[in-house]
Tab-separated table of C-alpha atoms in Angstrom:
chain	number	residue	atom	x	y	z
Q	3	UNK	CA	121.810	121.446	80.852
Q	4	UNK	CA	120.060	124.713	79.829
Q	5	UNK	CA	117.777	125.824	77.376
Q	6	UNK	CA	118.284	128.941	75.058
Q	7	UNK	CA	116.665	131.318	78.147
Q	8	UNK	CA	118.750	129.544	81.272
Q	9	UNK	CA	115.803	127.283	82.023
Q	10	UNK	CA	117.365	124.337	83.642
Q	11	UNK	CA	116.680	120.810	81.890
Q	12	UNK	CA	117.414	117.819	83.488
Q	13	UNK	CA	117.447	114.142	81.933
Q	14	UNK	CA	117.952	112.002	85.387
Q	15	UNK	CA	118.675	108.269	85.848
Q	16	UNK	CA	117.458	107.131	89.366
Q	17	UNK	CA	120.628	105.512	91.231
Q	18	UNK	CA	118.768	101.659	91.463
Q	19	UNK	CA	118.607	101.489	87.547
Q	20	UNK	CA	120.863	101.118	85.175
Q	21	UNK	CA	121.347	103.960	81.999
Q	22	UNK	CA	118.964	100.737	79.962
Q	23	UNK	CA	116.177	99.809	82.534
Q	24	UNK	CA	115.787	103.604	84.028
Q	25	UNK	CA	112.314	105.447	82.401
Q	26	UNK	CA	113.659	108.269	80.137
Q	27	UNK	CA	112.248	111.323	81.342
Q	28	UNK	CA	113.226	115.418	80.819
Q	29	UNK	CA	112.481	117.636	83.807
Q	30	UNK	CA	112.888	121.250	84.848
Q	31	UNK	CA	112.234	123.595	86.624
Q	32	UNK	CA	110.281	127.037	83.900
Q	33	UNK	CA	110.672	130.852	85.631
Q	34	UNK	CA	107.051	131.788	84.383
Q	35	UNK	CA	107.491	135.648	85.845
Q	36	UNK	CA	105.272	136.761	88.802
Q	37	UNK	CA	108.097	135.382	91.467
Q	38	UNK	CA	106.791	131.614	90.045
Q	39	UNK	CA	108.392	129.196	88.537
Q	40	UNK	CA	106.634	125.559	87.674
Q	41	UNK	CA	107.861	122.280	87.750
Q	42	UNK	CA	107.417	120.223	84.363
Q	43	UNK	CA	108.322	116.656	83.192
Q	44	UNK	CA	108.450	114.819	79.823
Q	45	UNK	CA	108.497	111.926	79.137
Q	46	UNK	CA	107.981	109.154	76.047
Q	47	UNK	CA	108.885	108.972	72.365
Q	48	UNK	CA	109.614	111.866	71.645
Q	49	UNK	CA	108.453	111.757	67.652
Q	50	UNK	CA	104.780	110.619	68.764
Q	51	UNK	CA	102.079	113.323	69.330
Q	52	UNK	CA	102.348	115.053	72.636
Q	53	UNK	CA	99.575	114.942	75.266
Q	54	UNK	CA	99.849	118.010	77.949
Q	55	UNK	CA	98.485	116.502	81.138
Q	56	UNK	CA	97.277	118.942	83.229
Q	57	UNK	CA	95.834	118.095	86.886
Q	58	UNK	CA	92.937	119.112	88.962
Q	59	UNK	CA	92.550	120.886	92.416
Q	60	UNK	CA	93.660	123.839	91.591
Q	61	UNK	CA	96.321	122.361	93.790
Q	62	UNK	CA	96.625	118.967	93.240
Q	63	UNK	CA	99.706	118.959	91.910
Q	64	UNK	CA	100.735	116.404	89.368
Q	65	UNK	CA	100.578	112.581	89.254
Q	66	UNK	CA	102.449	110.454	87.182
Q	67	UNK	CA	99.743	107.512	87.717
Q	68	UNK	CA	97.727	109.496	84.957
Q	69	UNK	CA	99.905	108.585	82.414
Q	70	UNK	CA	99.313	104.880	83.056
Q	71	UNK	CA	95.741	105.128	81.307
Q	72	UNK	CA	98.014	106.138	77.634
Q	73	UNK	CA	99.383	103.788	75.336
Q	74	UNK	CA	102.890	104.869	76.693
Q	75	UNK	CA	103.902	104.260	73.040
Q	76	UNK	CA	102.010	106.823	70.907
Q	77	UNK	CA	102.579	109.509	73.447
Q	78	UNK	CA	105.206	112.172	74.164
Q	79	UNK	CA	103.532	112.996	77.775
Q	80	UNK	CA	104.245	116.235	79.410
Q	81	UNK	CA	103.183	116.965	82.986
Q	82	UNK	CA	103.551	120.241	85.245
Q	83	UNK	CA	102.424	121.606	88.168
Q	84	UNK	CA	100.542	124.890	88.646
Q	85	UNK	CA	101.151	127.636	90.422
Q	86	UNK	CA	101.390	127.391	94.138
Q	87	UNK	CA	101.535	123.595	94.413
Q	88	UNK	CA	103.612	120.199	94.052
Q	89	UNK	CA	107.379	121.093	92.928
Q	90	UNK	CA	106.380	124.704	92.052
Q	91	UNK	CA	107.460	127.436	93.803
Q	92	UNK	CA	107.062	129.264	95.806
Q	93	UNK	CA	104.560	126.685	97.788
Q	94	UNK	CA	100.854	128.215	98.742
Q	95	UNK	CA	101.471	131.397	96.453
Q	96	UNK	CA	98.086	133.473	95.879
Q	97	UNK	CA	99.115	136.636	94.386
Q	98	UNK	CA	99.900	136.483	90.698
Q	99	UNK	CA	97.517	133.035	90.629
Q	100	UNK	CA	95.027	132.769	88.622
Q	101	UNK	CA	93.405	130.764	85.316
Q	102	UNK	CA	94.948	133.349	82.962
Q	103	UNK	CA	98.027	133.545	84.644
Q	104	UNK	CA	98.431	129.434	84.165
Q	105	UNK	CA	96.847	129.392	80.705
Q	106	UNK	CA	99.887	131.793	79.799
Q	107	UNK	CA	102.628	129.043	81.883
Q	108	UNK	CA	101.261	126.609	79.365
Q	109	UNK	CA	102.078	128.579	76.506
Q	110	UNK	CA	105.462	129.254	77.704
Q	111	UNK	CA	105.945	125.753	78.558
Q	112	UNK	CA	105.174	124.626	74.855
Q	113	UNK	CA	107.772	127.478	73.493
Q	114	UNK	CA	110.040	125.982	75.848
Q	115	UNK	CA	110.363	122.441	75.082
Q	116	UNK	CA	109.032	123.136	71.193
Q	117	UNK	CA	106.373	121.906	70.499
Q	118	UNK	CA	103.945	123.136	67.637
Q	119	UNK	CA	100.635	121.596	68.619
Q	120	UNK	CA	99.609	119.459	71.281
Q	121	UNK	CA	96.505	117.665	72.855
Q	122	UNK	CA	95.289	118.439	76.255
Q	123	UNK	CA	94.041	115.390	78.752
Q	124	UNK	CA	92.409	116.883	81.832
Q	125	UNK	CA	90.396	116.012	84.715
Q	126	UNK	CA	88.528	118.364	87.350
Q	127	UNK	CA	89.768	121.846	87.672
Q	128	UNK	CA	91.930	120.229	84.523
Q	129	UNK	CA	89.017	120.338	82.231
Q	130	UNK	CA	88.698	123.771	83.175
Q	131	UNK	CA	92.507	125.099	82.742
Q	132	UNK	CA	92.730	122.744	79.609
Q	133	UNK	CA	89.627	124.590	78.026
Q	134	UNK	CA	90.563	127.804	79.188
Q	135	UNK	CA	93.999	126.829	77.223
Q	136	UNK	CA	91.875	126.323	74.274
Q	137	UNK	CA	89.328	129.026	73.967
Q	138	UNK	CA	92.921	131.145	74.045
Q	139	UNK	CA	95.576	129.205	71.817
Q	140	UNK	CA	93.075	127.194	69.816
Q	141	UNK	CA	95.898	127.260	66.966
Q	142	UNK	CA	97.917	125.162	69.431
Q	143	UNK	CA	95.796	122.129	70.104
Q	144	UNK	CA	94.591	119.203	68.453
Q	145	UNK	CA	92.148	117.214	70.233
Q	146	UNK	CA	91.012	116.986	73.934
Q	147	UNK	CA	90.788	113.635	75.982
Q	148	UNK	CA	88.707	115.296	79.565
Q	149	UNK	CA	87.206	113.544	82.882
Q	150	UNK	CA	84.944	114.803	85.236
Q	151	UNK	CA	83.648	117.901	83.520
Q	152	UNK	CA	83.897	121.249	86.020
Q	153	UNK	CA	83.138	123.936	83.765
Q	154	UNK	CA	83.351	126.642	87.170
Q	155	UNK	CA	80.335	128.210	86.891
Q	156	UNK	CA	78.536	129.532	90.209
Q	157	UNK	CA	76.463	126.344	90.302
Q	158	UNK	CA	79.170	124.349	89.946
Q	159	UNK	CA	80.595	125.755	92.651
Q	160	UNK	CA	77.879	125.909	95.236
Q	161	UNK	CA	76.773	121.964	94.517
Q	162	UNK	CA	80.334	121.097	95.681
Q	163	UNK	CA	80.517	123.652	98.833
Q	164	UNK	CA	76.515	123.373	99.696
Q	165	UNK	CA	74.057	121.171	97.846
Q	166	UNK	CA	75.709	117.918	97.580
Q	167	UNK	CA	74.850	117.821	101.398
Q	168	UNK	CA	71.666	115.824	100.000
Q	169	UNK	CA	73.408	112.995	98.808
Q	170	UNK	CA	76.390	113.270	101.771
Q	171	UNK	CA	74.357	115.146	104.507
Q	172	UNK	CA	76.812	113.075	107.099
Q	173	UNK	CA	80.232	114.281	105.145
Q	174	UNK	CA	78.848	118.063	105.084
Q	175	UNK	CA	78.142	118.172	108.160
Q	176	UNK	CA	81.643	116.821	109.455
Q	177	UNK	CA	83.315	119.534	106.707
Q	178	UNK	CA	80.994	122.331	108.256
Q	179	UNK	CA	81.731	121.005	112.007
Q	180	UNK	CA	85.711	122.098	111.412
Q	181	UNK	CA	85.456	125.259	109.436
Q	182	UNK	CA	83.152	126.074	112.890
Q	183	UNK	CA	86.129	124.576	115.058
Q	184	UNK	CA	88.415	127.000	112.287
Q	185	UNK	CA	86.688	130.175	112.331
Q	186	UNK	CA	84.287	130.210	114.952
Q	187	UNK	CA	81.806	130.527	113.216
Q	188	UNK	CA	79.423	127.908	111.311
Q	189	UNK	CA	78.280	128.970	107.654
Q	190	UNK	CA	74.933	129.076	106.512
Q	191	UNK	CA	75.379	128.723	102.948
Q	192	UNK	CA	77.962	128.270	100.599
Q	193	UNK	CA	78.902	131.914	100.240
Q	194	UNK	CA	79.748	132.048	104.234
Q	195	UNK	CA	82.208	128.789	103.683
Q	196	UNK	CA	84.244	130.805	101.529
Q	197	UNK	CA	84.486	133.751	103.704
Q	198	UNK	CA	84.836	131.815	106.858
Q	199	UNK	CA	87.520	129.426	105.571
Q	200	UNK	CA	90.048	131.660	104.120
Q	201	UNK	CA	91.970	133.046	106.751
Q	202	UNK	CA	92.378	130.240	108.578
Q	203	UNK	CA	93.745	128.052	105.546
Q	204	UNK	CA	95.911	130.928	104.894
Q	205	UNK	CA	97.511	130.838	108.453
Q	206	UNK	CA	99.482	127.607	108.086
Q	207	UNK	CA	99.519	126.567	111.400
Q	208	UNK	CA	97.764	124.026	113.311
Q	209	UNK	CA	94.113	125.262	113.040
Q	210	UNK	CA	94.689	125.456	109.526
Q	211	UNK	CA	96.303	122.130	109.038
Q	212	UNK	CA	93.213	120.653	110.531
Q	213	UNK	CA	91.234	122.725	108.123
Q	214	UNK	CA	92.789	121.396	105.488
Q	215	UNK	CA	93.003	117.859	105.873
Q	216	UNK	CA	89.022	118.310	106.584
Q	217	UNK	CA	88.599	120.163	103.077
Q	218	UNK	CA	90.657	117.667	101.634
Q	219	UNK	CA	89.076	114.710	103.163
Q	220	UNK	CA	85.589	116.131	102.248
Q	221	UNK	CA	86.680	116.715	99.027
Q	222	UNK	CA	87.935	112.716	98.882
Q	223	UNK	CA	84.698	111.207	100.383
Q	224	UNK	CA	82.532	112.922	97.552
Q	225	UNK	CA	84.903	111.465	94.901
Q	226	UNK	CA	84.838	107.293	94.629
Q	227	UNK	CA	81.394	105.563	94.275
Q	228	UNK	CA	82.979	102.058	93.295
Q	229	UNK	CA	84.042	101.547	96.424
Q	230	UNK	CA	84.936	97.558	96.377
Q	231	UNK	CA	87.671	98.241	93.849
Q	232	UNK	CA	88.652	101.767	94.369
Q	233	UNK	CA	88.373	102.977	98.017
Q	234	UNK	CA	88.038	106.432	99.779
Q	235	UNK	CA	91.447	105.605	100.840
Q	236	UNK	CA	92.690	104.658	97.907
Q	237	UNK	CA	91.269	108.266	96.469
Q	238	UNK	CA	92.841	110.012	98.836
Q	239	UNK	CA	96.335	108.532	98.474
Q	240	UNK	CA	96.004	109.463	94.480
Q	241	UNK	CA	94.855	112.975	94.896
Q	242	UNK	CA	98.302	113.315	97.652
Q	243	UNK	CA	95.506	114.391	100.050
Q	244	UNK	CA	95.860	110.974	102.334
Q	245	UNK	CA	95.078	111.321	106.262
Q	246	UNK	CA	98.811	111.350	107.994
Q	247	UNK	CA	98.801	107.480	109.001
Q	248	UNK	CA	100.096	106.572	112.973
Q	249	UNK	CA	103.108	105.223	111.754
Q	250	UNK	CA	103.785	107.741	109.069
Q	251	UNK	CA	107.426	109.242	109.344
Q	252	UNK	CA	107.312	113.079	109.766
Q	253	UNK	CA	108.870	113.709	106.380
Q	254	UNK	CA	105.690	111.565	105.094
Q	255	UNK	CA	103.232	113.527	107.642
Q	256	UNK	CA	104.898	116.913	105.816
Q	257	UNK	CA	103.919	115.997	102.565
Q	258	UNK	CA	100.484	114.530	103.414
Q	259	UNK	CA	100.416	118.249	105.435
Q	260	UNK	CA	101.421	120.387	102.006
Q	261	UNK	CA	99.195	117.938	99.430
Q	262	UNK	CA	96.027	119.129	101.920
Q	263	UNK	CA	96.966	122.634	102.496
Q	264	UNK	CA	97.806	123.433	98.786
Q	265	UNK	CA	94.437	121.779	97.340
Q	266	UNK	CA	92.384	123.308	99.737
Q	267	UNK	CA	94.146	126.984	99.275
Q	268	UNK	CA	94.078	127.429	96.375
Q	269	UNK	CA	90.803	125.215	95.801
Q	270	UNK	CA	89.461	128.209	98.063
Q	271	UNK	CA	91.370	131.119	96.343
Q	272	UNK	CA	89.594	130.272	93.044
Q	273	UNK	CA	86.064	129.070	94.073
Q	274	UNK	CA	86.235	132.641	96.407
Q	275	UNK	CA	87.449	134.845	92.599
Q	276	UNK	CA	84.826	133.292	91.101
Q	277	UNK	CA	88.119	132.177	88.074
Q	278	UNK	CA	87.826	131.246	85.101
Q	279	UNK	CA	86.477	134.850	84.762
Q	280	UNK	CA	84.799	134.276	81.275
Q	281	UNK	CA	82.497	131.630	80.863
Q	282	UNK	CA	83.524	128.585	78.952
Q	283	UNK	CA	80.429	127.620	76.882
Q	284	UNK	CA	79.881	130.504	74.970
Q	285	UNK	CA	83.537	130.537	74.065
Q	286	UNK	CA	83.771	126.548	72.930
Q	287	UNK	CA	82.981	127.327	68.984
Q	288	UNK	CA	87.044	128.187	68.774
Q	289	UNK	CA	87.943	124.465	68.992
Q	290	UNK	CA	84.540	122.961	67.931
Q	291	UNK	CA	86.524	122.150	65.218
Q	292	UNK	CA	88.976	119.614	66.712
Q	293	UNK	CA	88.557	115.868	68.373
Q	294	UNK	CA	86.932	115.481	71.695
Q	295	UNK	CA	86.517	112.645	74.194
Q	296	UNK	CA	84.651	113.495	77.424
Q	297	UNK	CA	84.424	110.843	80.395
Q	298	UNK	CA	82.292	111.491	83.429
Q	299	UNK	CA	81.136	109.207	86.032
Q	300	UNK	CA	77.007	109.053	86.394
Q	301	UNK	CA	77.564	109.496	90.024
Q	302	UNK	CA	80.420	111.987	90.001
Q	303	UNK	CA	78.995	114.236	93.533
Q	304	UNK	CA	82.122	116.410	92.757
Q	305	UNK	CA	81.467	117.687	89.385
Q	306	UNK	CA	77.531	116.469	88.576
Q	307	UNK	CA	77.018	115.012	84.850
Q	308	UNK	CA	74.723	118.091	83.824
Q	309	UNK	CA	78.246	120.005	83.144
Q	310	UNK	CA	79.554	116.941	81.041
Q	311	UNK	CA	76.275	116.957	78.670
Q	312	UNK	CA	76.269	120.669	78.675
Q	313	UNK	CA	79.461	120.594	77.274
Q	314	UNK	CA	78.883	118.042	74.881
Q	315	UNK	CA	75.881	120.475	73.320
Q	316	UNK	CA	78.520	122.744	72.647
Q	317	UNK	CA	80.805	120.411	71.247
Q	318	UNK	CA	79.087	118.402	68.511
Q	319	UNK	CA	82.180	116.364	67.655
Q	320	UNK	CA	82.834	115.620	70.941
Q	321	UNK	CA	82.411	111.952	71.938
Q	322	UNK	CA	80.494	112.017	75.433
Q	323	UNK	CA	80.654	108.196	77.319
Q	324	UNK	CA	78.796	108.763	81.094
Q	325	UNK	CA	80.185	105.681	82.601
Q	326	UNK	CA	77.088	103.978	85.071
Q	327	UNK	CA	78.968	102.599	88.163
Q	328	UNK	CA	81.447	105.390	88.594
Q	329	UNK	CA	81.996	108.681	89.993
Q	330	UNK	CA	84.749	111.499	90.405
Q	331	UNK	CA	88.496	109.825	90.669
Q	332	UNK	CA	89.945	109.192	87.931
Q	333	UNK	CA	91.154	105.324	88.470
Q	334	UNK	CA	87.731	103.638	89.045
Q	335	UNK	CA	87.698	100.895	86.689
Q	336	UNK	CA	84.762	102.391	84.623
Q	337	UNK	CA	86.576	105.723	84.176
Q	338	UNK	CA	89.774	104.184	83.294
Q	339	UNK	CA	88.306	101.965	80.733
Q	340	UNK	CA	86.722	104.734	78.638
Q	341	UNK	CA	89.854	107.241	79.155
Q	342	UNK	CA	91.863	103.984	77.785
Q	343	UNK	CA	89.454	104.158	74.910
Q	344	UNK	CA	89.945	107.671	74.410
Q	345	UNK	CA	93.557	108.152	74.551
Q	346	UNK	CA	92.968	105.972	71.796
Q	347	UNK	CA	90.371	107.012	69.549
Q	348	UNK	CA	92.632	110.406	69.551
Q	349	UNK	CA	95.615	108.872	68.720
Q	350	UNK	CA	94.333	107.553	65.519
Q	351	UNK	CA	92.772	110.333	65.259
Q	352	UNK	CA	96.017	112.230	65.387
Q	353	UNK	CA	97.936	110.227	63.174
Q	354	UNK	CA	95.001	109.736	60.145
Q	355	UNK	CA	95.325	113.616	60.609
């Protein structure tokens, strides 16, 4: 079916489950303007609050998984995909991309499937979007559940491209190694990894395949610290950004392909437009006001705690729980345990409201 503006809204039933057994889901496909359009999903009771879940990268694309740490019971759960990535098209799109641009797909998403209010769960570049969705519409939220605080500003950005070489001097090294077998050329300092890496990721071909998949793979190295339970590997294959395995089928090796080259675009396209293009912190007094949980990892080498407490200065309601024994990804036990918590603590808070 369609919705009042020709939006097409699908309610499917996979073919190995019966009408009964089959998870009841909405899906569509939103023209946003620009030459986008985004892919969304909804799914749950559909008279409990509604939880926008909005994923990291920019260009991760969504991932269902993140539902499974919400009581699937007291949440309507909606999921999209940004600009450029996942089921959104067109794939790898720069022009017309950027954290205003996606803050205004959220608001058309809302009109679209009608909903007044709704919280915002987030992790990564999804704390970012999801306060940048805030500071704008804070008329349209009620309450925040966030992991792995990246609040975007330049130091943010440089610890990820430069100074977590510290902690992972080996890991640096191998990312620096291929944007020299990329470009030419090997950077100096964070600054020359943006300028060096750009065309080449752009390019799509082999070079910047390789490129990717060595952004990507950095990226997933930095990101689990509990490794006995939650492996590198096991990282990677959440984030979509898995290393193509020998006996992967080429449809599989495609989609391993796009997952690296869209996180690492437009990962790139942002860090190098230095977006969001207002700070956050100065702008966190409009929802001050509402319920806040905020998870991060002690070790998180992707987004360093600093940013989490920083926030939490700005946010005295918010609830701040730095989990020891954990770091970036989202499904290390210690992370899930306290966003479990969380997704609790705001739905009562939601419903005494």
């Amino acid at each position: 079916m369609t919705d009042d503006a020709g939006n097409e809204v699908k309610t499917p039933v996979p073919e190995d489950l019966s009408a009964a057994q089959a998870p009841a889901f909405d899906e569509g496909m939103l023209d946003v303007g620009d030459g986008h359009s985004i892919y969304w999903r909804a799914q749950g009771p559909k008279d409990a609050p509604v939880m926008l879940i909005v994923h990291g990268g920019p260009g991760g694309a969504m991932n269902l998984k993140w539902g499974d740490v919400l009581d699937a019971s007291k949440w309507r759960m909606v999921f999209f995909d940004q600009r450029g990535c996942g089921k959104s098209t067109p794939f790898g799109k720069l022009e017309h991309n950027g954290t205003k641009e996606l803050v205004s797909d959220m608001e058309k998403l809302r009109v679209l499937l009608g909903i007044e209010k709704w919280a915002l769960f987030g992790g990564s570049w999804g704390t970012t979007l999801a306060l940048s969705y805030g500071v704008t519409h804070p008329e349209r939220c009620r309450g925040f559940l966030l992991r792995g605080i990246f609040l975007a500003r330049r130091q943010d950005i440089d610890w990820f491209l430069w100074d977590v070489q510290r902690v992972f001097p080996d890991a640096h090294r191998k990312f620096l190694d291929a944007i020299e077998a990329a470009s030419g050329e090997y950077p100096l300092n964070a600054a020359e990894i943006l300028s060096l890496t750009g065309a080449p990721l752009a390019r799509f071909d082999e070079a910047g395949i390789k490129l990717a998949r060595a952004w990507s793979g950095y990226e997933a190295t930095l990101s689990v610290v509990n490794k006995p339970v939650a492996t590198k590997a096991d990282a990677a294959e959440a984030a979509g950004t898995e290393p193509a395995r020998p006996q992967a089928s080429p449809e599989e090796t495609r989609e391993s392909n796009a997952a690296a080259i869209s996180m690492s675009l437009l990962e790139h396209h942002y860090m190098a437009h230095e977006l969001p293009p207002e700070p956050l912190l100065p702008r966190i007094g409009r929802i001050a006001h509402l319920p806040c949980v905020l998870v991060h990892g002690r070790f998180d080498m992707v987004c360093p705690a600093d940013q989490a407490l920083a926030l939490a200065d700005a946010w005295p309601r918010a609830q701040l729980s730095i989990v020891d024994a954990a770091g970036h990804w989202t499904f290390e036990p210690g992370n899930v345990t306290a966003l479990k918590a969380g997704g609790e603590f705001l739905a009562r808070a939601l419903t005494a409201g």
